[in-house]
Amino acid sequence: MRAVQTVKQIRESLNLPRKSSQAIGLVPTMGALHAGHVKLIETAKNECGFVVVSIFVNPLQFGPSEDYAKYPTALPADLEICRRNGADLVFAPSVDEMYPVPQLTLTDVSRVSEHLCGASRPGHFRGVATVVLKLFNIVQPDRAYFGEKDLQQLAVIRRMVRDLNVPVEIVGVPTVRESDGLALSSRNRYLNPEQRKVAPALYRALEEASKHVRAGERDAAIVREAGLRVLHQEPSIQVEYIEIVDPEEMQPVVRIDRPIRIAGAIWIGSTRLIDNLSA
Ligand code: AMP
């Protein structure tokens, strides 16, 4: 496995696999890799002859008061995880390599970015879509792998690729969870032991809401309330949102008359956690 830092190096490293017609899979990450990322790498490895993992904490997708400066980094451990799980190439560029001049061309996937995390993180999905489109142009993969944990991100990328005729197949990978339901996230590292204990309430809340849908409830407000009740039992949790949305455009629904997604975001202290379930 090679690890490279520059666009020139990665393009050169991809000449051979491209010549030999191997399918190229890309797994974009921000590093601090965990078993959720590993699942993406494994899925890519099963479907592609050559797997590229990118590791880049993208400043463009963080707001001014967000955790860019303290986002966990662990490059040596990340490289080892990539190597052990069959990645062929790691692309870990610097900020200057990705943004040598101010980025004036930005990718806005309107509407899909409007609600859920988009409402509280203005510009976040513009930053995500822009960096992912850059990575697609740098790597030119056949397929790219994204976690369903970041539901709205996946919807934004799917729509961007569709709207802009980007020749990359987007593959969604189911969320990997701890045994108590907590979705794995690099940000779980911020939680102290007490906070870690209450964190699975988000999953339980989504489960409770989804149980109401399975039992036949069609009123989204009632389903949402069922989820909120679980979260309100934990005084250390601040709820940012629980929403019932359609799976393509992430628009809130009123009546549940087709498959939907239940998404939530909470704060525990200064740590923000998100999760979602289908129903
Ligand atoms: P990140 O490094 O947090 O930007 O995540 C990189 C990719 O890993 C994204 O496509 C995430 O959706 C995905 N991912 C993060 N956590 C999980 C998880 N628990 N299960 C599956 N995929 C995940």
PDB file of C-alpha atoms and ligand atoms in Angstrom:
ATOM      1  CA  MET A   1       0.000   0.000   0.000  1.00  0.00           C
ATOM      2  CA  ARG A   2       1.302   3.438  -0.926  1.00  0.00           C
ATOM      3  CA  ALA A   3       0.450   6.703   0.775  1.00  0.00           C
ATOM      4  CA  VAL A   4       0.762   9.890  -1.281  1.00  0.00           C
ATOM      5  CA  GLN A   5       0.173  13.555  -0.567  1.00  0.00           C
ATOM      6  CA  THR A   6      -0.027  15.292  -3.918  1.00  0.00           C
ATOM      7  CA  VAL A   7      -2.464  15.335  -6.813  1.00  0.00           C
ATOM      8  CA  LYS A   8       0.421  14.635  -9.206  1.00  0.00           C
ATOM      9  CA  GLN A   9       1.486  11.548  -7.202  1.00  0.00           C
ATOM     10  CA  ILE A  10      -2.003  10.112  -6.982  1.00  0.00           C
ATOM     11  CA  ARG A  11      -2.625  10.591 -10.705  1.00  0.00           C
ATOM     12  CA  GLU A  12       0.665   8.798 -11.445  1.00  0.00           C
ATOM     13  CA  SER A  13      -0.144   5.982  -9.006  1.00  0.00           C
ATOM     14  CA  LEU A  14      -3.480   5.407 -10.715  1.00  0.00           C
ATOM     15  CA  ASN A  15      -2.035   5.034 -14.234  1.00  0.00           C
ATOM     16  CA  LEU A  16      -1.278   1.353 -13.805  1.00  0.00           C
ATOM     17  CA  PRO A  17      -4.598   0.198 -12.284  1.00  0.00           C
ATOM     18  CA  ARG A  18      -6.434   2.238 -14.896  1.00  0.00           C
ATOM     19  CA  LYS A  19      -4.408   0.704 -17.732  1.00  0.00           C
ATOM     20  CA  SER A  20      -5.138  -2.776 -16.448  1.00  0.00           C
ATOM     21  CA  SER A  21      -8.869  -1.894 -16.372  1.00  0.00           C
ATOM     22  CA  GLN A  22      -9.257  -2.493 -12.646  1.00  0.00           C
ATOM     23  CA  ALA A  23     -12.345  -0.869 -11.180  1.00  0.00           C
ATOM     24  CA  ILE A  24     -11.220   1.964  -8.908  1.00  0.00           C
ATOM     25  CA  GLY A  25     -13.113   2.457  -5.644  1.00  0.00           C
ATOM     26  CA  LEU A  26     -12.788   5.642  -3.581  1.00  0.00           C
ATOM     27  CA  VAL A  27     -13.517   5.896   0.156  1.00  0.00           C
ATOM     28  CA  PRO A  28     -13.446   9.568   1.204  1.00  0.00           C
ATOM     29  CA  THR A  29     -12.783  10.091   4.939  1.00  0.00           C
ATOM     30  CA  MET A  30     -11.558  12.701   7.382  1.00  0.00           C
ATOM     31  CA  GLY A  31      -9.360  10.142   9.167  1.00  0.00           C
ATOM     32  CA  ALA A  32      -9.455   9.052  12.833  1.00  0.00           C
ATOM     33  CA  LEU A  33     -10.625   5.799  11.289  1.00  0.00           C
ATOM     34  CA  HIS A  34     -12.909   3.357  13.104  1.00  0.00           C
ATOM     35  CA  ALA A  35     -14.891   0.223  12.272  1.00  0.00           C
ATOM     36  CA  GLY A  36     -17.445   2.270  10.286  1.00  0.00           C
ATOM     37  CA  HIS A  37     -14.717   3.413   7.901  1.00  0.00           C
ATOM     38  CA  VAL A  38     -13.352  -0.152   7.802  1.00  0.00           C
ATOM     39  CA  LYS A  39     -16.746  -1.384   6.608  1.00  0.00           C
ATOM     40  CA  LEU A  40     -16.574   1.129   3.729  1.00  0.00           C
ATOM     41  CA  ILE A  41     -13.048  -0.026   2.808  1.00  0.00           C
ATOM     42  CA  GLU A  42     -14.097  -3.701   2.964  1.00  0.00           C
ATOM     43  CA  THR A  43     -17.168  -3.071   0.820  1.00  0.00           C
ATOM     44  CA  ALA A  44     -15.029  -1.205  -1.720  1.00  0.00           C
ATOM     45  CA  LYS A  45     -12.463  -4.014  -1.700  1.00  0.00           C
ATOM     46  CA  ASN A  46     -15.168  -6.595  -2.422  1.00  0.00           C
ATOM     47  CA  GLU A  47     -16.421  -4.648  -5.415  1.00  0.00           C
ATOM     48  CA  CYS A  48     -13.302  -2.983  -6.857  1.00  0.00           C
ATOM     49  CA  GLY A  49      -9.882  -4.209  -7.965  1.00  0.00           C
ATOM     50  CA  PHE A  50      -8.156  -1.089  -6.617  1.00  0.00           C
ATOM     51  CA  VAL A  51      -9.189   0.844  -3.510  1.00  0.00           C
ATOM     52  CA  VAL A  52      -8.179   4.425  -2.724  1.00  0.00           C
ATOM     53  CA  VAL A  53      -8.854   5.884   0.738  1.00  0.00           C
ATOM     54  CA  SER A  54      -8.640   9.659   1.039  1.00  0.00           C
ATOM     55  CA  ILE A  55      -7.893  11.214   4.408  1.00  0.00           C
ATOM     56  CA  PHE A  56      -8.513  14.926   4.496  1.00  0.00           C
ATOM     57  CA  VAL A  57     -10.044  17.134   7.177  1.00  0.00           C
ATOM     58  CA  ASN A  58     -11.750  19.591   4.867  1.00  0.00           C
ATOM     59  CA  PRO A  59     -11.751  23.134   6.306  1.00  0.00           C
ATOM     60  CA  LEU A  60     -14.399  24.206   3.795  1.00  0.00           C
ATOM     61  CA  GLN A  61     -17.096  22.126   5.494  1.00  0.00           C
ATOM     62  CA  PHE A  62     -16.570  23.470   9.027  1.00  0.00           C
ATOM     63  CA  GLY A  63     -18.275  26.615  10.296  1.00  0.00           C
ATOM     64  CA  PRO A  64     -16.201  29.272  12.107  1.00  0.00           C
ATOM     65  CA  SER A  65     -17.338  28.075  15.564  1.00  0.00           C
ATOM     66  CA  GLU A  66     -17.077  24.350  14.780  1.00  0.00           C
ATOM     67  CA  ASP A  67     -14.447  21.766  15.742  1.00  0.00           C
ATOM     68  CA  TYR A  68     -12.050  22.028  12.748  1.00  0.00           C
ATOM     69  CA  ALA A  69      -9.058  22.945  14.925  1.00  0.00           C
ATOM     70  CA  LYS A  70      -9.612  20.104  17.375  1.00  0.00           C
ATOM     71  CA  TYR A  71     -10.874  17.447  14.933  1.00  0.00           C
ATOM     72  CA  PRO A  72      -9.038  14.198  15.881  1.00  0.00           C
ATOM     73  CA  THR A  73      -6.099  13.204  13.675  1.00  0.00           C
ATOM     74  CA  ALA A  74      -4.278   9.877  13.780  1.00  0.00           C
ATOM     75  CA  LEU A  75      -2.423   9.422  10.493  1.00  0.00           C
ATOM     76  CA  PRO A  76       0.019   6.608  11.449  1.00  0.00           C
ATOM     77  CA  ALA A  77      -2.797   4.524  12.996  1.00  0.00           C
ATOM     78  CA  ASP A  78      -5.076   5.345  10.032  1.00  0.00           C
ATOM     79  CA  LEU A  79      -2.452   4.139   7.537  1.00  0.00           C
ATOM     80  CA  GLU A  80      -2.116   0.887   9.466  1.00  0.00           C
ATOM     81  CA  ILE A  81      -5.917   0.393   9.417  1.00  0.00           C
ATOM     82  CA  CYS A  82      -5.991   1.070   5.672  1.00  0.00           C
ATOM     83  CA  ARG A  83      -3.128  -1.377   5.061  1.00  0.00           C
ATOM     84  CA  ARG A  84      -4.662  -4.131   7.209  1.00  0.00           C
ATOM     85  CA  ASN A  85      -8.023  -3.835   5.460  1.00  0.00           C
ATOM     86  CA  GLY A  86      -6.778  -4.058   1.911  1.00  0.00           C
ATOM     87  CA  ALA A  87      -6.598  -0.438   0.732  1.00  0.00           C
ATOM     88  CA  ASP A  88      -4.192  -0.088  -2.203  1.00  0.00           C
ATOM     89  CA  LEU A  89      -3.516   3.625  -2.000  1.00  0.00           C
ATOM     90  CA  VAL A  90      -4.052   6.386   0.562  1.00  0.00           C
ATOM     91  CA  PHE A  91      -4.360   9.994  -0.527  1.00  0.00           C
ATOM     92  CA  ALA A  92      -3.656  12.304   2.417  1.00  0.00           C
ATOM     93  CA  PRO A  93      -3.189  15.792   0.966  1.00  0.00           C
ATOM     94  CA  SER A  94      -2.424  18.986   2.857  1.00  0.00           C
ATOM     95  CA  VAL A  95      -4.898  21.882   2.875  1.00  0.00           C
ATOM     96  CA  ASP A  96      -2.567  23.773   0.498  1.00  0.00           C
ATOM     97  CA  GLU A  97      -2.536  20.835  -1.902  1.00  0.00           C
ATOM     98  CA  MET A  98      -6.350  20.739  -2.037  1.00  0.00           C
ATOM     99  CA  TYR A  99      -6.812  24.520  -1.973  1.00  0.00           C
ATOM    100  CA  PRO A 100      -3.679  26.094  -3.528  1.00  0.00           C
ATOM    101  CA  VAL A 101      -5.719  29.186  -4.408  1.00  0.00           C
ATOM    102  CA  PRO A 102      -8.947  30.406  -2.789  1.00  0.00           C
ATOM    103  CA  GLN A 103     -11.751  28.063  -3.865  1.00  0.00           C
ATOM    104  CA  LEU A 104     -14.091  30.260  -5.887  1.00  0.00           C
ATOM    105  CA  THR A 105     -16.036  27.432  -7.527  1.00  0.00           C
ATOM    106  CA  LEU A 106     -18.481  25.930  -5.064  1.00  0.00           C
ATOM    107  CA  THR A 107     -21.006  23.125  -5.453  1.00  0.00           C
ATOM    108  CA  ASP A 108     -24.399  23.860  -3.950  1.00  0.00           C
ATOM    109  CA  VAL A 109     -26.996  21.111  -3.897  1.00  0.00           C
ATOM    110  CA  SER A 110     -29.957  23.265  -2.929  1.00  0.00           C
ATOM    111  CA  ARG A 111     -33.088  21.847  -1.256  1.00  0.00           C
ATOM    112  CA  VAL A 112     -31.401  18.570  -0.249  1.00  0.00           C
ATOM    113  CA  SER A 113     -29.060  20.706   1.908  1.00  0.00           C
ATOM    114  CA  GLU A 114     -31.840  22.829   3.388  1.00  0.00           C
ATOM    115  CA  HIS A 115     -33.150  20.930   6.418  1.00  0.00           C
ATOM    116  CA  LEU A 116     -31.668  18.650   9.131  1.00  0.00           C
ATOM    117  CA  CYS A 117     -27.940  19.389   9.542  1.00  0.00           C
ATOM    118  CA  GLY A 118     -28.087  21.939   6.723  1.00  0.00           C
ATOM    119  CA  ALA A 119     -30.314  24.178   8.852  1.00  0.00           C
ATOM    120  CA  SER A 120     -27.806  24.491  11.696  1.00  0.00           C
ATOM    121  CA  ARG A 121     -24.594  24.193   9.682  1.00  0.00           C
ATOM    122  CA  PRO A 122     -24.854  26.825   6.932  1.00  0.00           C
ATOM    123  CA  GLY A 123     -22.385  26.107   4.134  1.00  0.00           C
ATOM    124  CA  HIS A 124     -21.521  22.654   5.483  1.00  0.00           C
ATOM    125  CA  PHE A 125     -22.911  20.677   2.556  1.00  0.00           C
ATOM    126  CA  ARG A 126     -21.499  23.185   0.074  1.00  0.00           C
ATOM    127  CA  GLY A 127     -18.089  22.388   1.571  1.00  0.00           C
ATOM    128  CA  VAL A 128     -18.767  18.634   1.462  1.00  0.00           C
ATOM    129  CA  ALA A 129     -20.054  18.603  -2.128  1.00  0.00           C
ATOM    130  CA  THR A 130     -17.181  20.807  -3.293  1.00  0.00           C
ATOM    131  CA  VAL A 131     -14.447  18.648  -1.763  1.00  0.00           C
ATOM    132  CA  VAL A 132     -16.082  15.414  -2.902  1.00  0.00           C
ATOM    133  CA  LEU A 133     -16.368  16.708  -6.472  1.00  0.00           C
ATOM    134  CA  LYS A 134     -12.697  17.713  -6.324  1.00  0.00           C
ATOM    135  CA  LEU A 135     -11.770  14.232  -5.044  1.00  0.00           C
ATOM    136  CA  PHE A 136     -13.836  12.657  -7.828  1.00  0.00           C
ATOM    137  CA  ASN A 137     -11.974  14.755 -10.402  1.00  0.00           C
ATOM    138  CA  ILE A 138      -8.586  13.953  -8.856  1.00  0.00           C
ATOM    139  CA  VAL A 139      -9.125  10.188  -8.455  1.00  0.00           C
ATOM    140  CA  GLN A 140     -11.738   9.572 -11.190  1.00  0.00           C
ATOM    141  CA  PRO A 141     -13.065   6.473  -9.427  1.00  0.00           C
ATOM    142  CA  ASP A 142     -15.620   4.080 -10.878  1.00  0.00           C
ATOM    143  CA  ARG A 143     -17.395   3.862  -7.522  1.00  0.00           C
ATOM    144  CA  ALA A 144     -17.356   5.873  -4.311  1.00  0.00           C
ATOM    145  CA  TYR A 145     -18.425   4.637  -0.892  1.00  0.00           C
ATOM    146  CA  PHE A 146     -20.298   6.669   1.722  1.00  0.00           C
ATOM    147  CA  GLY A 147     -21.850   5.725   5.050  1.00  0.00           C
ATOM    148  CA  GLU A 148     -25.602   5.865   5.592  1.00  0.00           C
ATOM    149  CA  LYS A 149     -24.800   7.306   9.021  1.00  0.00           C
ATOM    150  CA  ASP A 150     -24.352  10.646   7.270  1.00  0.00           C
ATOM    151  CA  LEU A 151     -27.717  10.365   5.565  1.00  0.00           C
ATOM    152  CA  GLN A 152     -28.017  13.910   4.272  1.00  0.00           C
ATOM    153  CA  GLN A 153     -24.422  13.888   3.022  1.00  0.00           C
ATOM    154  CA  LEU A 154     -25.171  10.730   1.025  1.00  0.00           C
ATOM    155  CA  ALA A 155     -28.341  12.314  -0.409  1.00  0.00           C
ATOM    156  CA  VAL A 156     -26.407  15.474  -1.341  1.00  0.00           C
ATOM    157  CA  ILE A 157     -23.677  13.478  -3.107  1.00  0.00           C
ATOM    158  CA  ARG A 158     -26.178  11.256  -4.930  1.00  0.00           C
ATOM    159  CA  ARG A 159     -28.026  14.324  -6.191  1.00  0.00           C
ATOM    160  CA  MET A 160     -24.838  16.180  -7.159  1.00  0.00           C
ATOM    161  CA  VAL A 161     -23.671  13.218  -9.233  1.00  0.00           C
ATOM    162  CA  ARG A 162     -27.064  12.951 -10.878  1.00  0.00           C
ATOM    163  CA  ASP A 163     -27.491  16.676 -11.551  1.00  0.00           C
ATOM    164  CA  LEU A 164     -23.962  17.137 -12.911  1.00  0.00           C
ATOM    165  CA  ASN A 165     -23.648  13.821 -14.818  1.00  0.00           C
ATOM    166  CA  VAL A 166     -20.600  12.823 -12.788  1.00  0.00           C
ATOM    167  CA  PRO A 167     -19.585   9.329 -13.987  1.00  0.00           C
ATOM    168  CA  VAL A 168     -19.179   7.810 -10.514  1.00  0.00           C
ATOM    169  CA  GLU A 169     -21.452   5.158  -9.004  1.00  0.00           C
ATOM    170  CA  ILE A 170     -22.355   6.110  -5.422  1.00  0.00           C
ATOM    171  CA  VAL A 171     -22.604   3.210  -2.986  1.00  0.00           C
ATOM    172  CA  GLY A 172     -24.259   3.675   0.424  1.00  0.00           C
ATOM    173  CA  VAL A 173     -22.990   1.467   3.270  1.00  0.00           C
ATOM    174  CA  PRO A 174     -25.154   0.641   6.329  1.00  0.00           C
ATOM    175  CA  THR A 175     -24.248   2.236   9.656  1.00  0.00           C
ATOM    176  CA  VAL A 176     -21.875   0.339  11.929  1.00  0.00           C
ATOM    177  CA  ARG A 177     -22.897   0.556  15.592  1.00  0.00           C
ATOM    178  CA  GLU A 178     -21.547  -0.276  19.031  1.00  0.00           C
ATOM    179  CA  SER A 179     -23.356  -3.108  20.793  1.00  0.00           C
ATOM    180  CA  ASP A 180     -25.538  -0.558  22.651  1.00  0.00           C
ATOM    181  CA  GLY A 181     -26.653   1.014  19.364  1.00  0.00           C
ATOM    182  CA  LEU A 182     -24.407   4.084  19.326  1.00  0.00           C
ATOM    183  CA  ALA A 183     -23.333   4.772  15.731  1.00  0.00           C
ATOM    184  CA  LEU A 184     -19.543   4.771  15.426  1.00  0.00           C
ATOM    185  CA  SER A 185     -18.170   8.252  14.810  1.00  0.00           C
ATOM    186  CA  SER A 186     -14.770   9.902  15.036  1.00  0.00           C
ATOM    187  CA  ARG A 187     -16.473  12.453  17.322  1.00  0.00           C
ATOM    188  CA  ASN A 188     -17.327   9.731  19.879  1.00  0.00           C
ATOM    189  CA  ARG A 189     -13.704  10.225  21.002  1.00  0.00           C
ATOM    190  CA  TYR A 190     -14.748  13.557  22.519  1.00  0.00           C
ATOM    191  CA  LEU A 191     -17.192  11.874  24.954  1.00  0.00           C
ATOM    192  CA  ASN A 192     -16.153  11.325  28.566  1.00  0.00           C
ATOM    193  CA  PRO A 193     -17.293   8.034  30.208  1.00  0.00           C
ATOM    194  CA  GLU A 194     -20.472   9.623  31.643  1.00  0.00           C
ATOM    195  CA  GLN A 195     -21.403  11.173  28.296  1.00  0.00           C
ATOM    196  CA  ARG A 196     -20.621   7.924  26.496  1.00  0.00           C
ATOM    197  CA  LYS A 197     -23.192   6.204  28.731  1.00  0.00           C
ATOM    198  CA  VAL A 198     -26.036   8.532  27.690  1.00  0.00           C
ATOM    199  CA  ALA A 199     -25.058   8.746  23.992  1.00  0.00           C
ATOM    200  CA  PRO A 200     -27.021   5.620  22.867  1.00  0.00           C
ATOM    201  CA  ALA A 201     -30.248   7.463  23.794  1.00  0.00           C
ATOM    202  CA  LEU A 202     -30.162   8.920  20.264  1.00  0.00           C
ATOM    203  CA  TYR A 203     -30.370   5.456  18.728  1.00  0.00           C
ATOM    204  CA  ARG A 204     -33.056   4.438  21.234  1.00  0.00           C
ATOM    205  CA  ALA A 205     -35.087   7.542  20.362  1.00  0.00           C
ATOM    206  CA  LEU A 206     -34.903   6.780  16.639  1.00  0.00           C
ATOM    207  CA  GLU A 207     -35.809   3.151  17.334  1.00  0.00           C
ATOM    208  CA  GLU A 208     -38.801   4.236  19.399  1.00  0.00           C
ATOM    209  CA  ALA A 209     -39.993   6.553  16.620  1.00  0.00           C
ATOM    210  CA  SER A 210     -39.485   3.864  14.009  1.00  0.00           C
ATOM    211  CA  LYS A 211     -41.425   1.381  16.177  1.00  0.00           C
ATOM    212  CA  HIS A 212     -44.438   3.716  15.990  1.00  0.00           C
ATOM    213  CA  VAL A 213     -44.209   3.741  12.182  1.00  0.00           C
ATOM    214  CA  ARG A 214     -43.955  -0.054  12.085  1.00  0.00           C
ATOM    215  CA  ALA A 215     -47.033  -0.212  14.322  1.00  0.00           C
ATOM    216  CA  GLY A 216     -48.972   1.791  11.705  1.00  0.00           C
ATOM    217  CA  GLU A 217     -48.676   5.404  12.904  1.00  0.00           C
ATOM    218  CA  ARG A 218     -48.906   7.720   9.880  1.00  0.00           C
ATOM    219  CA  ASP A 219     -48.777  11.127  11.562  1.00  0.00           C
ATOM    220  CA  ALA A 220     -45.164  12.324  11.416  1.00  0.00           C
ATOM    221  CA  ALA A 221     -45.678  14.722  14.353  1.00  0.00           C
ATOM    222  CA  ILE A 222     -46.687  11.833  16.638  1.00  0.00           C
ATOM    223  CA  VAL A 223     -43.730   9.716  15.493  1.00  0.00           C
ATOM    224  CA  ARG A 224     -41.386  12.632  16.131  1.00  0.00           C
ATOM    225  CA  GLU A 225     -42.841  13.228  19.608  1.00  0.00           C
ATOM    226  CA  ALA A 226     -42.250   9.551  20.465  1.00  0.00           C
ATOM    227  CA  GLY A 227     -38.555   9.990  19.662  1.00  0.00           C
ATOM    228  CA  LEU A 228     -38.282  13.298  21.513  1.00  0.00           C
ATOM    229  CA  ARG A 229     -39.802  11.757  24.676  1.00  0.00           C
ATOM    230  CA  VAL A 230     -36.868   9.328  24.899  1.00  0.00           C
ATOM    231  CA  LEU A 231     -34.323  12.131  24.532  1.00  0.00           C
ATOM    232  CA  HIS A 232     -36.047  14.383  27.066  1.00  0.00           C
ATOM    233  CA  GLN A 233     -35.468  11.686  29.706  1.00  0.00           C
ATOM    234  CA  GLU A 234     -31.746  12.516  29.560  1.00  0.00           C
ATOM    235  CA  PRO A 235     -31.085  15.962  31.107  1.00  0.00           C
ATOM    236  CA  SER A 236     -27.520  16.073  29.727  1.00  0.00           C
ATOM    237  CA  ILE A 237     -28.790  15.827  26.135  1.00  0.00           C
ATOM    238  CA  GLN A 238     -29.717  18.900  24.134  1.00  0.00           C
ATOM    239  CA  VAL A 239     -31.843  18.035  21.130  1.00  0.00           C
ATOM    240  CA  GLU A 240     -30.996  19.805  17.889  1.00  0.00           C
ATOM    241  CA  TYR A 241     -33.608  17.996  15.813  1.00  0.00           C
ATOM    242  CA  ILE A 242     -35.601  14.855  15.247  1.00  0.00           C
ATOM    243  CA  GLU A 243     -37.154  14.934  11.769  1.00  0.00           C
ATOM    244  CA  ILE A 244     -39.096  12.610   9.526  1.00  0.00           C
ATOM    245  CA  VAL A 245     -37.944  13.145   5.940  1.00  0.00           C
ATOM    246  CA  ASP A 246     -38.243  11.656   2.488  1.00  0.00           C
ATOM    247  CA  PRO A 247     -35.170   9.611   1.505  1.00  0.00           C
ATOM    248  CA  GLU A 248     -34.226  11.512  -1.664  1.00  0.00           C
ATOM    249  CA  GLU A 249     -34.575  15.229  -1.001  1.00  0.00           C
ATOM    250  CA  MET A 250     -34.568  15.227   2.816  1.00  0.00           C
ATOM    251  CA  GLN A 251     -37.808  17.228   2.999  1.00  0.00           C
ATOM    252  CA  PRO A 252     -39.910  16.929   6.166  1.00  0.00           C
ATOM    253  CA  VAL A 253     -43.057  14.863   5.624  1.00  0.00           C
ATOM    254  CA  VAL A 254     -46.389  15.347   7.369  1.00  0.00           C
ATOM    255  CA  ARG A 255     -48.093  12.031   6.497  1.00  0.00           C
ATOM    256  CA  ILE A 256     -46.081   8.856   6.348  1.00  0.00           C
ATOM    257  CA  ASP A 257     -47.424   7.115   3.275  1.00  0.00           C
ATOM    258  CA  ARG A 258     -44.175   5.825   1.806  1.00  0.00           C
ATOM    259  CA  PRO A 259     -40.738   4.795   3.099  1.00  0.00           C
ATOM    260  CA  ILE A 260     -39.164   7.590   5.155  1.00  0.00           C
ATOM    261  CA  ARG A 261     -36.055   8.303   7.183  1.00  0.00           C
ATOM    262  CA  ILE A 262     -36.035   9.373  10.794  1.00  0.00           C
ATOM    263  CA  ALA A 263     -32.990  11.522  11.481  1.00  0.00           C
ATOM    264  CA  GLY A 264     -31.715  13.079  14.684  1.00  0.00           C
ATOM    265  CA  ALA A 265     -28.956  15.338  15.954  1.00  0.00           C
ATOM    266  CA  ILE A 266     -28.127  15.921  19.601  1.00  0.00           C
ATOM    267  CA  TRP A 267     -25.536  17.686  21.680  1.00  0.00           C
ATOM    268  CA  ILE A 268     -23.921  16.147  24.731  1.00  0.00           C
ATOM    269  CA  GLY A 269     -21.818  18.920  26.226  1.00  0.00           C
ATOM    270  CA  SER A 270     -19.852  20.305  23.280  1.00  0.00           C
ATOM    271  CA  THR A 271     -20.098  17.103  21.207  1.00  0.00           C
ATOM    272  CA  ARG A 272     -22.622  16.887  18.386  1.00  0.00           C
ATOM    273  CA  LEU A 273     -23.873  13.437  17.382  1.00  0.00           C
ATOM    274  CA  ILE A 274     -26.123  12.449  14.470  1.00  0.00           C
ATOM    275  CA  ASP A 275     -27.874   9.244  13.488  1.00  0.00           C
ATOM    276  CA  ASN A 276     -30.818   8.012  11.430  1.00  0.00           C
ATOM    277  CA  LEU A 277     -32.992   4.978  10.752  1.00  0.00           C
ATOM    278  CA  SER A 278     -35.291   4.027   7.921  1.00  0.00           C
ATOM    279  CA  ALA A 279     -38.943   3.227   8.517  1.00  0.00           C
TER     280      ALA A 279
HETATM  281  P1  AMP B   1     -15.901  10.927   8.179  1.00  0.00           P
HETATM  282  O1  AMP B   1     -14.471  10.518   8.320  1.00  0.00           O
HETATM  283  O2  AMP B   1     -16.627  11.070   9.481  1.00  0.00           O
HETATM  284  O3  AMP B   1     -16.090  12.092   7.244  1.00  0.00           O
HETATM  285  O4  AMP B   1     -16.619   9.698   7.476  1.00  0.00           O
HETATM  286  C1  AMP B   1     -16.134   9.162   6.274  1.00  0.00           C
HETATM  287  C2  AMP B   1     -17.143   8.205   5.728  1.00  0.00           C
HETATM  288  O5  AMP B   1     -17.376   7.158   6.670  1.00  0.00           O
HETATM  289  C3  AMP B   1     -18.505   8.864   5.468  1.00  0.00           C
HETATM  290  O6  AMP B   1     -19.040   8.378   4.252  1.00  0.00           O
HETATM  291  C4  AMP B   1     -19.303   8.422   6.655  1.00  0.00           C
HETATM  292  O7  AMP B   1     -20.696   8.374   6.390  1.00  0.00           O
HETATM  293  C5  AMP B   1     -18.758   7.029   6.891  1.00  0.00           C
HETATM  294  N1  AMP B   1     -19.039   6.604   8.266  1.00  0.00           N
HETATM  295  C6  AMP B   1     -18.790   7.293   9.409  1.00  0.00           C
HETATM  296  N2  AMP B   1     -19.255   6.621  10.483  1.00  0.00           N
HETATM  297  C7  AMP B   1     -19.829   5.480  10.008  1.00  0.00           C
HETATM  298  C8  AMP B   1     -20.493   4.372  10.615  1.00  0.00           C
HETATM  299  N3  AMP B   1     -20.679   4.308  11.926  1.00  0.00           N
HETATM  300  N4  AMP B   1     -20.964   3.394   9.820  1.00  0.00           N
HETATM  301  C9  AMP B   1     -20.790   3.461   8.465  1.00  0.00           C
HETATM  302  N5  AMP B   1     -20.164   4.463   7.842  1.00  0.00           N
HETATM  303  C10 AMP B   1     -19.693   5.475   8.589  1.00  0.00           C
END
